[in-house]
């Protein structure tokens, strides 16, 4: 009896021991799983930590975002609602970062730059070109749109008299005419040297003889000589024959070149590229990055307070070309002057638009990351096509 009791007691002890081991194993497994979920390598806590880190870079208030009317990048309707390429991009970035903001309007890009440098704005977005001068006072985000300068011109043909005046005052024309006149003077002087002692028509003192020789040279060049006077010496007549032949060919080529230039300009217009700007009346937006390019190329220009004022002057014939950022030119021309003005296909002086921020902004990195994600999204392509279509 006692042996049976001891056996039962040992069996109960073994069962209890096994139960304890099982319970400990379960507890260990559960704790391990919990520890793995809470470890830094898990995906969900890391995402939450990243969002918290990005949000902490922004001030604990509503952001003040500066902008200006610059269709199609920033536009305001009659109800004060802002739309446009830049506005929609910033709305997408703000949504990614989870920040609240309000828009504040300025009159010009320079005012936006100055206000951002003074920290009146947490950031500014419109069609702000990234330049070295602006980078000295503010910081820029990664570029979100690459473009360049374009040229708006009138589709109406210029006056033929203006074409003639422009052609006759061009450097090439004056250079050719000067060379022709110089040769005529040289031939006249040589005729006087050969004929002054043998021909009374070219004698009678240096002033009279030289004047008569030059006059005869001009008559021979233009085929207007009456034949009443001419060289008599062998050297003089030889030079006269050569000069008559050369002058006929030269004037024929000269006339053909002028006629061709006038015809080409009537067909193609005054301005067909940046190389034509130095010889026409150019307009530009005062205070814009365009001014720097025109001044570096020594192109004279007339400044306008707004793009609408400049295009109005172009449409009225007060200027021959208006130079500005190409996408903004395309938008304004298509909206207001689609039948009378056009934007040339040429693009020059590459530029990039960016978001302006005060120097040393803590949230610049977060905005750069969100911006790069946004411009590689399909929504960005749809936005560009909506506002610019195929003409980018």
Coordinates of N, CA, C and O in Angstrom, one line a residue, residues 173-190 210 213-214 217-218 221 243 246 250:
X173 N 24.9 95.2 -94.1 CA 24.7 96.1 -95.2 C 25.7 97.3 -95.2 O 26.3 97.6 -96.2
X174 N 25.9 97.9 -94.0 CA 26.8 99.0 -93.9 C 28.2 98.6 -94.2 O 29.0 99.4 -94.8
X175 N 28.6 97.4 -93.8 CA 29.9 96.9 -94.1 C 30.2 96.7 -95.6 O 31.2 97.1 -96.1
X176 N 29.2 96.1 -96.3 CA 29.3 95.9 -97.7 C 29.3 97.3 -98.5 O 30.1 97.5 -99.4
X177 N 28.4 98.2 -98.1 CA 28.3 99.5 -98.7 C 29.6 100.2 -98.5 O 30.1 100.9 -99.4
X178 N 30.2 100.2 -97.3 CA 31.4 100.9 -97.0 C 32.6 100.3 -97.9 O 33.4 101.1 -98.3
X179 N 32.6 99.0 -98.0 CA 33.7 98.4 -98.9 C 33.6 98.9 -100.3 O 34.6 99.2 -101.0
X180 N 32.3 98.9 -100.8 CA 32.1 99.3 -102.2 C 32.5 100.8 -102.4 O 33.2 101.2 -103.4
X181 N 32.2 101.6 -101.5 CA 32.5 103.1 -101.6 C 34.0 103.2 -101.5 O 34.6 104.1 -102.2
X182 N 34.6 102.5 -100.6 CA 36.1 102.6 -100.4 C 36.8 102.2 -101.7 O 37.8 102.8 -102.1
X183 N 36.3 101.1 -102.4 CA 37.0 100.7 -103.6 C 36.8 101.8 -104.7 O 37.7 102.1 -105.5
X184 N 35.6 102.4 -104.7 CA 35.3 103.5 -105.7 C 36.3 104.7 -105.5 O 36.8 105.3 -106.5
X185 N 36.5 105.0 -104.2 CA 37.4 106.1 -103.9 C 38.9 105.7 -104.4 O 39.6 106.6 -104.9
X186 N 39.3 104.5 -104.1 CA 40.6 104.1 -104.5 C 40.8 104.1 -106.0 O 41.8 104.6 -106.6
X187 N 39.8 103.6 -106.8 CA 39.8 103.6 -108.2 C 39.9 105.1 -108.7 O 40.7 105.4 -109.7
X188 N 39.1 106.0 -108.1 CA 39.1 107.4 -108.5 C 40.5 108.0 -108.3 O 41.0 108.8 -109.2
X189 N 41.1 107.7 -107.2 CA 42.5 108.2 -106.9 C 43.5 107.7 -107.9 O 44.4 108.5 -108.4
X190 N 43.4 106.4 -108.3 CA 44.4 105.9 -109.2 C 44.2 106.5 -110.6 O 45.1 106.8 -111.3
X210 N 41.2 115.4 -108.5 CA 40.9 114.3 -107.7 C 39.3 114.2 -107.6 O 38.8 113.1 -107.6
X213 N 38.0 112.8 -110.8 CA 38.3 111.3 -111.0 C 37.3 110.5 -110.1 O 36.8 109.4 -110.5
X214 N 37.1 110.9 -108.9 CA 36.2 110.2 -108.0 C 34.8 110.2 -108.5 O 34.1 109.2 -108.5
X217 N 34.6 107.7 -111.3 CA 34.6 106.4 -110.7 C 33.2 106.0 -110.2 O 32.7 104.8 -110.5
X218 N 32.5 106.9 -109.6 CA 31.1 106.6 -109.1 C 30.2 106.5 -110.3 O 29.3 105.6 -110.3
X221 N 30.8 103.0 -111.8 CA 30.3 102.0 -110.9 C 28.8 101.8 -111.1 O 28.3 100.7 -111.1
X243 N 37.4 98.0 -113.6 CA 36.5 98.6 -112.6 C 35.1 98.5 -113.1 O 34.2 98.1 -112.3
X246 N 34.1 94.7 -112.7 CA 34.0 94.3 -111.3 C 32.8 95.0 -110.6 O 32.0 94.4 -109.8
X250 N 29.7 93.2 -108.8 CA 29.5 93.5 -107.3 C 28.1 94.1 -107.1 O 27.4 93.6 -106.1

